[in-house]
Amino acid sequence: MLQQQTSGADSRDEIVTTHGSAGNTVRKIKVAQQRLRRKHCKPHTTGGSLIMPAVAIVLSTVMKQSPKEVTSIIPLNNSSVSRCIDEMAADVESQLVLKLQVNEFSLELDETTLPHNSVLLMAFARIFDGGIREEQIFALKFISDTKGDVISFLSETELGQKLVDAKSDILYLSDICEKLNVLNKELQGNDSTLFSCKEAITQLIGKLKLLWLNLGRREFGQFPSLVNISTELLDADLAVYVDHLKQLHNDMKTRFSDLLQMTVPDWFVDPFIADASEVDVTLQESVVELQNDTTARARFKRGGRHKLWMDQDVYEKYPLFWKEVRLLLLAFPTSNLVETGFSRVMHLMSKT
C-alpha cells in the first residue's frame, strides 16, 4: 500500500512537471508569435516572413530539433511564391482567353488619371458562359504628360458670404442631386442591363416634368430641403429653378436618346402574358412553348426576367430568343464596373 502511494505521488509530480513544461512552451510560442505579428508582412510574403518562422519556433521549442532541415525544403520564399503567382495568373489568363474565343461577350474600356502624371487603362468583359459573368481583361499603367489644373479658392470670409447669399440655390441643388444619386444607384450593379437602365432613366425624365409643374405652383412636397425656406423664396427664384428642371429634362432626353429609342419586345418583359399572335412569326412557336414550360414559369416567378433569360437551360432550349435579347443582356449599360476598378486601385495606392 505504501509503495502504491509513493508511486501515485511520483506520477502526480511527473504530471505537474509535464504540465508546467507544457505551459512554459505555450508561453514561449505565444511570445514568439506576438513578435512575428509586429513585423510588417505583405500578403505574398506572409509564407516566408510569418509562417516559416512560426514553424521553426514550433520545431525548436516543442520538438527540440533543428528547424533548418525542415524549413529549407518548404518552398515559401519570396521568389518561389512570386513564381507560383505568375504561373496561376498565366493559367487564369489562358482560361479567360479561351472563354472569350468560344463565347459571345461585350467589352468595356476606360481610363483614369493617377498621381505622378500616370494613366491607368482598364478593360472588363461581360461574357455569357452558363449565365452572365463579368471578368477583368487587363489593367495597364502609362506615363502621361498631363498637368493638374490650378484652382483658386475664395477666402473664408468671401466664401461664407457667398454661401449665405446662395442658400436657396444650395438647398434646391441638394434636392435635385439626391434624386440623381438615386438614379445613379439604380444604374449600378451586376444585374444592370440596357433595359433596366432605360426603365430608370425614363422614370426620372417623367418625374422631372412633375417637379417643375409642382414647383411652379409653389408645392414643395418633393423638395424636402427647399421646403424649409419656402416662405423666403421669391417668384424669380422659382422661375430659375423651373427653367433649370426643363433644361435638365431636355438634356437627358438628348443625352439618352439612343437608349430611349431602343425597342424592347413585350415578350422580353413578360413572356407569359405576351400575345403570341402579335410576336414576330419566327418566334411565335417558341413563345407558346415557353408559356407552357412550367420550369421556366417557376424560374420567372422566383427571379423575374433577369433570372429567366440568363439561365443556361433557357438559352439552350430556346436559342431563337437569345439571338433577339443578347444585346440587351450582354452590353455594358454604364461604366460602373471599370469605375469600381479605378476606385479600388486608388484605395490601394493611398495605403502605400
Short mmCIF file of C-alpha atoms in Angstrom, two decimals:
data_model
loop_
_atom_site.label_atom_id
_atom_site.label_comp_id
_atom_site.label_asym_id
_atom_site.label_seq_id
_atom_site.Cartn_x
_atom_site.Cartn_y
_atom_site.Cartn_z
CA MET A 1 0.00 0.00 0.00
CA LEU A 2 2.88 2.39 0.89
CA GLN A 3 4.63 1.56 -2.39
CA GLN A 4 1.40 2.30 -4.30
CA GLN A 5 1.01 5.65 -2.53
CA THR A 6 4.63 6.52 -3.28
CA SER A 7 4.14 5.53 -6.90
CA GLY A 8 0.98 7.67 -7.11
CA ALA A 9 2.80 10.69 -5.66
CA ASP A 10 5.61 10.26 -8.20
CA SER A 11 3.02 10.18 -11.00
CA ARG A 12 1.37 13.34 -9.76
CA ASP A 13 4.76 15.06 -9.54
CA GLU A 14 5.52 13.94 -13.07
CA ILE A 15 2.15 15.24 -14.32
CA VAL A 16 2.68 18.58 -12.59
CA THR A 17 6.17 18.82 -14.05
CA THR A 18 4.87 17.92 -17.52
CA HIS A 19 2.03 20.44 -17.31
CA GLY A 20 4.44 23.11 -16.14
CA SER A 21 6.78 22.35 -19.02
CA ALA A 22 3.90 22.45 -21.50
CA GLY A 23 2.70 25.75 -20.04
CA ASN A 24 6.16 27.27 -20.45
CA THR A 25 6.28 26.01 -24.04
CA VAL A 26 2.91 27.55 -24.84
CA ARG A 27 4.00 30.84 -23.33
CA LYS A 28 7.22 30.81 -25.37
CA ILE A 29 5.26 30.16 -28.58
CA LYS A 30 2.79 32.94 -27.81
CA VAL A 31 5.58 35.42 -27.16
CA ALA A 32 7.28 34.42 -30.40
CA GLN A 33 4.01 34.76 -32.32
CA GLN A 34 3.49 38.27 -30.95
CA ARG A 35 6.96 39.26 -32.09
CA LEU A 36 6.25 37.93 -35.58
CA ARG A 37 2.94 39.77 -35.81
CA ARG A 38 4.69 43.06 -35.11
CA LYS A 39 6.73 42.65 -38.27
CA HIS A 40 5.27 44.10 -41.48
CA CYS A 41 4.28 41.30 -43.86
CA LYS A 42 2.86 41.78 -47.33
CA PRO A 43 0.28 39.20 -48.45
CA HIS A 44 2.58 37.46 -50.94
CA THR A 45 5.49 37.27 -48.45
CA THR A 46 3.48 36.04 -45.45
CA GLY A 47 4.62 32.46 -46.02
CA GLY A 48 8.30 33.28 -45.78
CA SER A 49 8.17 36.05 -43.18
CA LEU A 50 5.44 34.76 -40.86
CA ILE A 51 4.53 31.11 -41.41
CA MET A 52 8.07 29.74 -41.80
CA PRO A 53 9.39 31.45 -38.63
CA ALA A 54 6.35 30.14 -36.76
CA VAL A 55 7.09 26.60 -37.97
CA ALA A 56 10.71 27.00 -36.91
CA ILE A 57 9.63 28.11 -33.43
CA VAL A 58 7.33 25.10 -33.04
CA LEU A 59 10.04 22.67 -34.21
CA SER A 60 12.73 24.08 -31.95
CA THR A 61 10.52 24.71 -28.90
CA VAL A 62 8.16 21.73 -28.93
CA MET A 63 10.03 19.02 -30.83
CA LYS A 64 13.54 20.09 -29.70
CA GLN A 65 15.06 19.64 -33.16
CA SER A 66 16.82 21.89 -35.63
CA PRO A 67 14.24 23.56 -37.89
CA LYS A 68 16.67 24.28 -40.73
CA GLU A 69 16.41 20.81 -42.29
CA VAL A 70 12.60 21.04 -42.45
CA THR A 71 12.13 24.69 -43.42
CA SER A 72 14.77 24.53 -46.15
CA ILE A 73 12.67 22.09 -48.22
CA ILE A 74 9.41 24.06 -47.93
CA PRO A 75 9.13 26.42 -50.97
CA LEU A 76 7.71 29.53 -49.28
CA ASN A 77 10.43 32.07 -50.01
CA ASN A 78 9.60 35.23 -51.96
CA SER A 79 10.89 34.04 -55.34
CA SER A 80 9.01 30.71 -55.12
CA VAL A 81 5.76 32.38 -54.14
CA SER A 82 6.16 35.01 -56.88
CA ARG A 83 6.75 32.28 -59.45
CA CYS A 84 3.62 30.43 -58.30
CA ILE A 85 1.57 33.65 -58.51
CA ASP A 86 2.82 34.28 -62.06
CA GLU A 87 2.00 30.70 -63.09
CA MET A 88 -1.51 30.91 -61.63
CA ALA A 89 -2.08 34.29 -63.31
CA ALA A 90 -0.96 32.86 -66.66
CA ASP A 91 -3.30 29.90 -66.22
CA VAL A 92 -6.25 32.16 -65.38
CA GLU A 93 -5.43 34.36 -68.36
CA SER A 94 -5.32 31.38 -70.76
CA GLN A 95 -8.68 30.11 -69.49
CA LEU A 96 -10.23 33.57 -69.88
CA VAL A 97 -8.88 33.92 -73.44
CA LEU A 98 -10.33 30.52 -74.30
CA LYS A 99 -13.75 31.55 -72.98
CA LEU A 100 -13.61 34.77 -75.00
CA GLN A 101 -12.84 32.78 -78.13
CA VAL A 102 -15.82 30.45 -77.84
CA ASN A 103 -18.46 32.67 -76.16
CA GLU A 104 -20.20 35.92 -77.00
CA PHE A 105 -19.11 38.92 -74.94
CA SER A 106 -19.14 42.71 -74.75
CA LEU A 107 -16.15 44.88 -73.83
CA GLU A 108 -15.86 47.93 -71.58
CA LEU A 109 -12.71 50.06 -71.78
CA ASP A 110 -11.93 53.23 -69.83
CA GLU A 111 -9.04 55.24 -68.39
CA THR A 112 -8.38 57.46 -65.41
CA THR A 113 -5.51 59.63 -64.25
CA LEU A 114 -3.33 58.66 -61.30
CA PRO A 115 -0.88 60.63 -59.17
CA HIS A 116 2.56 61.47 -60.62
CA ASN A 117 1.28 62.07 -64.18
CA SER A 118 0.33 58.46 -64.87
CA VAL A 119 -2.75 56.97 -66.50
CA LEU A 120 -4.50 53.67 -65.72
CA LEU A 121 -6.26 51.85 -68.55
CA MET A 122 -8.68 49.04 -67.56
CA ALA A 123 -10.85 46.68 -69.58
CA PHE A 124 -13.67 44.38 -68.49
CA ALA A 125 -15.73 41.84 -70.42
CA ARG A 126 -19.29 40.65 -69.84
CA ILE A 127 -19.44 37.03 -71.01
CA PHE A 128 -22.31 34.60 -71.42
CA ASP A 129 -20.97 31.28 -70.12
CA GLY A 130 -23.78 29.38 -68.43
CA GLY A 131 -25.02 32.78 -67.30
CA ILE A 132 -23.69 36.33 -67.40
CA ARG A 133 -20.17 36.70 -65.96
CA GLU A 134 -18.04 39.82 -65.66
CA GLU A 135 -14.25 39.44 -65.85
CA GLN A 136 -11.35 41.88 -65.83
CA ILE A 137 -9.28 41.61 -69.02
CA PHE A 138 -6.32 43.81 -68.16
CA ALA A 139 -5.10 46.87 -66.25
CA LEU A 140 -2.21 48.84 -67.78
CA LYS A 141 -0.38 51.84 -66.35
CA PHE A 142 1.07 54.53 -68.63
CA ILE A 143 3.09 57.66 -68.04
CA SER A 144 1.32 60.86 -69.10
CA ASP A 145 2.49 64.44 -69.55
CA THR A 146 -0.76 65.95 -68.29
CA LYS A 147 -0.60 68.62 -65.62
CA GLY A 148 -3.18 69.28 -62.96
CA ASP A 149 -5.27 72.40 -63.15
CA VAL A 150 -4.57 75.19 -60.70
CA ILE A 151 -7.68 76.09 -58.67
CA SER A 152 -8.03 79.37 -56.83
CA PHE A 153 -10.13 79.25 -53.69
CA LEU A 154 -12.02 82.13 -52.19
CA SER A 155 -11.08 83.39 -48.77
CA GLU A 156 -13.14 82.09 -45.87
CA THR A 157 -14.95 85.44 -45.48
CA GLU A 158 -15.84 85.73 -49.16
CA LEU A 159 -16.85 82.09 -49.42
CA GLY A 160 -19.00 82.26 -46.28
CA GLN A 161 -20.90 85.29 -47.52
CA LYS A 162 -21.47 83.73 -50.93
CA LEU A 163 -22.85 80.56 -49.30
CA VAL A 164 -25.31 82.62 -47.26
CA ASP A 165 -26.44 84.52 -50.37
CA ALA A 166 -26.86 81.25 -52.31
CA LYS A 167 -28.70 79.36 -49.56
CA SER A 168 -31.83 78.70 -51.63
CA ASP A 169 -29.74 77.58 -54.62
CA ILE A 170 -27.78 75.14 -52.44
CA LEU A 171 -30.95 73.64 -50.94
CA TYR A 172 -32.53 73.29 -54.38
CA LEU A 173 -29.45 71.58 -55.79
CA SER A 174 -29.33 69.32 -52.73
CA ASP A 175 -32.82 68.03 -53.51
CA ILE A 176 -32.06 67.54 -57.22
CA CYS A 177 -28.72 65.81 -56.56
CA GLU A 178 -30.46 63.41 -54.17
CA LYS A 179 -32.76 62.31 -56.99
CA LEU A 180 -29.80 61.95 -59.34
CA ASN A 181 -27.98 59.86 -56.72
CA VAL A 182 -30.96 57.50 -56.57
CA LEU A 183 -30.79 57.15 -60.36
CA ASN A 184 -27.05 56.52 -60.18
CA LYS A 185 -27.57 53.64 -57.73
CA GLU A 186 -30.26 52.11 -59.94
CA LEU A 187 -27.88 52.11 -62.91
CA GLN A 188 -25.19 50.22 -61.00
CA GLY A 189 -24.86 46.56 -60.10
CA ASN A 190 -24.00 43.29 -61.81
CA ASP A 191 -27.62 42.75 -62.81
CA SER A 192 -27.97 46.05 -64.68
CA THR A 193 -28.89 45.78 -68.36
CA LEU A 194 -29.83 48.19 -71.11
CA PHE A 195 -33.49 47.53 -70.36
CA SER A 196 -33.22 48.19 -66.61
CA CYS A 197 -31.29 51.39 -67.30
CA LYS A 198 -33.91 52.51 -69.82
CA GLU A 199 -36.60 51.97 -67.18
CA ALA A 200 -34.74 54.03 -64.56
CA ILE A 201 -33.95 56.92 -66.92
CA THR A 202 -37.47 57.02 -68.36
CA GLN A 203 -38.88 57.20 -64.84
CA LEU A 204 -36.66 60.15 -63.89
CA ILE A 205 -37.47 62.04 -67.10
CA GLY A 206 -41.16 61.64 -66.33
CA LYS A 207 -40.63 62.83 -62.75
CA LEU A 208 -38.77 65.97 -63.86
CA LYS A 209 -41.88 67.27 -65.61
CA LEU A 210 -43.90 66.82 -62.42
CA LEU A 211 -41.18 68.57 -60.43
CA TRP A 212 -41.23 71.75 -62.46
CA LEU A 213 -45.03 71.82 -62.60
CA ASN A 214 -45.33 71.45 -58.83
CA LEU A 215 -42.51 73.87 -58.10
CA GLY A 216 -44.13 76.48 -60.32
CA ARG A 217 -47.28 76.17 -58.18
CA ARG A 218 -45.17 76.56 -55.00
CA GLU A 219 -45.79 72.96 -53.97
CA PHE A 220 -42.63 71.80 -52.20
CA GLY A 221 -43.62 68.27 -51.16
CA GLN A 222 -40.97 66.79 -53.49
CA PHE A 223 -38.25 69.16 -52.23
CA PRO A 224 -37.54 68.23 -48.57
CA SER A 225 -34.66 70.72 -48.22
CA LEU A 226 -36.16 73.64 -50.11
CA VAL A 227 -39.45 73.44 -48.20
CA ASN A 228 -37.65 74.72 -45.07
CA ILE A 229 -37.29 78.17 -46.62
CA SER A 230 -40.40 78.14 -48.82
CA THR A 231 -41.69 81.39 -47.33
CA GLU A 232 -38.44 83.17 -48.22
CA LEU A 233 -38.40 82.14 -51.87
CA LEU A 234 -39.19 84.77 -54.48
CA ASP A 235 -41.08 84.04 -57.68
CA ALA A 236 -37.93 84.96 -59.58
CA ASP A 237 -36.02 82.20 -57.77
CA LEU A 238 -38.70 79.63 -58.58
CA ALA A 239 -38.67 80.70 -62.23
CA VAL A 240 -34.92 79.97 -62.37
CA TYR A 241 -35.39 76.53 -60.81
CA VAL A 242 -38.27 75.69 -63.16
CA ASP A 243 -36.14 76.66 -66.17
CA HIS A 244 -33.30 74.52 -64.83
CA LEU A 245 -35.59 71.49 -64.46
CA LYS A 246 -36.87 71.95 -68.01
CA GLN A 247 -33.32 72.18 -69.31
CA LEU A 248 -32.32 69.07 -67.34
CA HIS A 249 -35.35 67.26 -68.78
CA ASN A 250 -34.37 68.18 -72.34
CA ASP A 251 -30.69 67.40 -71.77
CA MET A 252 -31.48 63.90 -70.50
CA LYS A 253 -33.75 63.20 -73.44
CA THR A 254 -30.96 64.26 -75.79
CA ARG A 255 -28.14 62.51 -73.96
CA PHE A 256 -30.02 59.21 -73.64
CA SER A 257 -31.88 59.41 -76.94
CA ASP A 258 -30.38 56.15 -78.23
CA LEU A 259 -31.46 54.32 -75.08
CA LEU A 260 -34.94 55.88 -75.06
CA GLN A 261 -35.50 54.97 -78.71
CA MET A 262 -34.43 51.37 -78.14
CA THR A 263 -37.29 48.95 -78.81
CA VAL A 264 -37.85 46.26 -76.20
CA PRO A 265 -40.24 43.47 -77.23
CA ASP A 266 -43.18 42.71 -74.94
CA TRP A 267 -42.24 39.04 -74.74
CA PHE A 268 -38.89 40.02 -73.22
CA VAL A 269 -40.55 42.00 -70.43
CA ASP A 270 -43.04 39.23 -69.55
CA PRO A 271 -43.21 36.31 -71.98
CA PHE A 272 -46.03 34.60 -70.07
CA ILE A 273 -48.62 37.31 -70.74
CA ALA A 274 -47.45 38.27 -74.24
CA ASP A 275 -49.83 37.59 -77.12
CA ALA A 276 -48.09 35.05 -79.34
CA SER A 277 -50.09 36.19 -82.39
CA GLU A 278 -48.54 39.67 -82.13
CA VAL A 279 -44.97 38.37 -81.90
CA ASP A 280 -42.70 38.03 -84.93
CA VAL A 281 -43.72 34.91 -86.86
CA THR A 282 -40.29 33.30 -86.38
CA LEU A 283 -40.76 33.41 -82.59
CA GLN A 284 -44.45 32.58 -82.22
CA GLU A 285 -43.99 28.83 -81.66
CA SER A 286 -41.16 29.46 -79.19
CA VAL A 287 -43.38 31.87 -77.22
CA VAL A 288 -46.14 29.26 -76.98
CA GLU A 289 -43.65 26.60 -75.89
CA LEU A 290 -42.15 28.89 -73.25
CA GLN A 291 -45.56 29.90 -71.90
CA ASN A 292 -46.33 26.23 -71.29
CA ASP A 293 -42.94 25.42 -69.76
CA THR A 294 -43.67 25.03 -66.03
CA THR A 295 -39.98 25.06 -65.08
CA ALA A 296 -39.37 28.31 -66.92
CA ARG A 297 -42.51 29.84 -65.40
CA ALA A 298 -41.34 28.94 -61.88
CA ARG A 299 -37.91 30.42 -62.61
CA PHE A 300 -39.55 33.63 -63.82
CA LYS A 301 -41.64 33.88 -60.66
CA ARG A 302 -38.58 33.43 -58.44
CA GLY A 303 -36.16 35.78 -60.15
CA GLY A 304 -38.02 37.73 -62.82
CA ARG A 305 -36.92 38.16 -66.43
CA HIS A 306 -33.25 38.51 -65.42
CA LYS A 307 -33.26 35.04 -63.88
CA LEU A 308 -35.18 33.62 -66.84
CA TRP A 309 -33.21 34.95 -69.81
CA MET A 310 -29.79 34.41 -68.27
CA ASP A 311 -30.44 30.76 -67.46
CA GLN A 312 -28.35 28.25 -69.39
CA ASP A 313 -31.26 25.82 -69.83
CA VAL A 314 -33.47 28.50 -71.39
CA TYR A 315 -30.58 29.59 -73.62
CA GLU A 316 -30.11 26.04 -74.92
CA LYS A 317 -33.81 25.17 -75.20
CA TYR A 318 -34.93 28.43 -76.89
CA PRO A 319 -31.96 29.62 -79.00
CA LEU A 320 -34.13 31.95 -81.12
CA PHE A 321 -34.85 34.10 -78.08
CA TRP A 322 -31.15 34.51 -77.32
CA LYS A 323 -30.46 35.92 -80.78
CA GLU A 324 -33.01 38.64 -80.08
CA VAL A 325 -32.07 39.56 -76.50
CA ARG A 326 -28.30 39.04 -76.36
CA LEU A 327 -27.59 42.74 -76.90
CA LEU A 328 -29.98 43.70 -74.09
CA LEU A 329 -28.20 41.33 -71.71
CA LEU A 330 -24.54 41.45 -72.73
CA ALA A 331 -23.98 45.15 -73.41
CA PHE A 332 -22.48 47.29 -70.64
CA PRO A 333 -25.12 49.95 -69.94
CA THR A 334 -22.81 52.08 -67.76
CA SER A 335 -19.13 52.41 -66.85
CA ASN A 336 -19.83 51.33 -63.27
CA LEU A 337 -17.63 48.23 -63.36
CA VAL A 338 -14.49 49.94 -64.62
CA GLU A 339 -15.09 52.91 -62.31
CA THR A 340 -15.21 50.46 -59.41
CA GLY A 341 -11.85 49.09 -60.55
CA PHE A 342 -10.39 52.62 -60.63
CA SER A 343 -11.69 53.25 -57.12
CA ARG A 344 -10.04 50.09 -55.77
CA VAL A 345 -6.73 50.98 -57.38
CA MET A 346 -6.81 54.48 -55.87
CA HIS A 347 -7.66 52.97 -52.48
CA LEU A 348 -4.67 50.61 -52.66
CA MET A 349 -2.37 53.41 -53.77
CA SER A 350 -3.46 55.57 -50.85
CA LYS A 351 -2.15 52.90 -48.45
CA THR A 352 1.31 52.72 -49.98
#
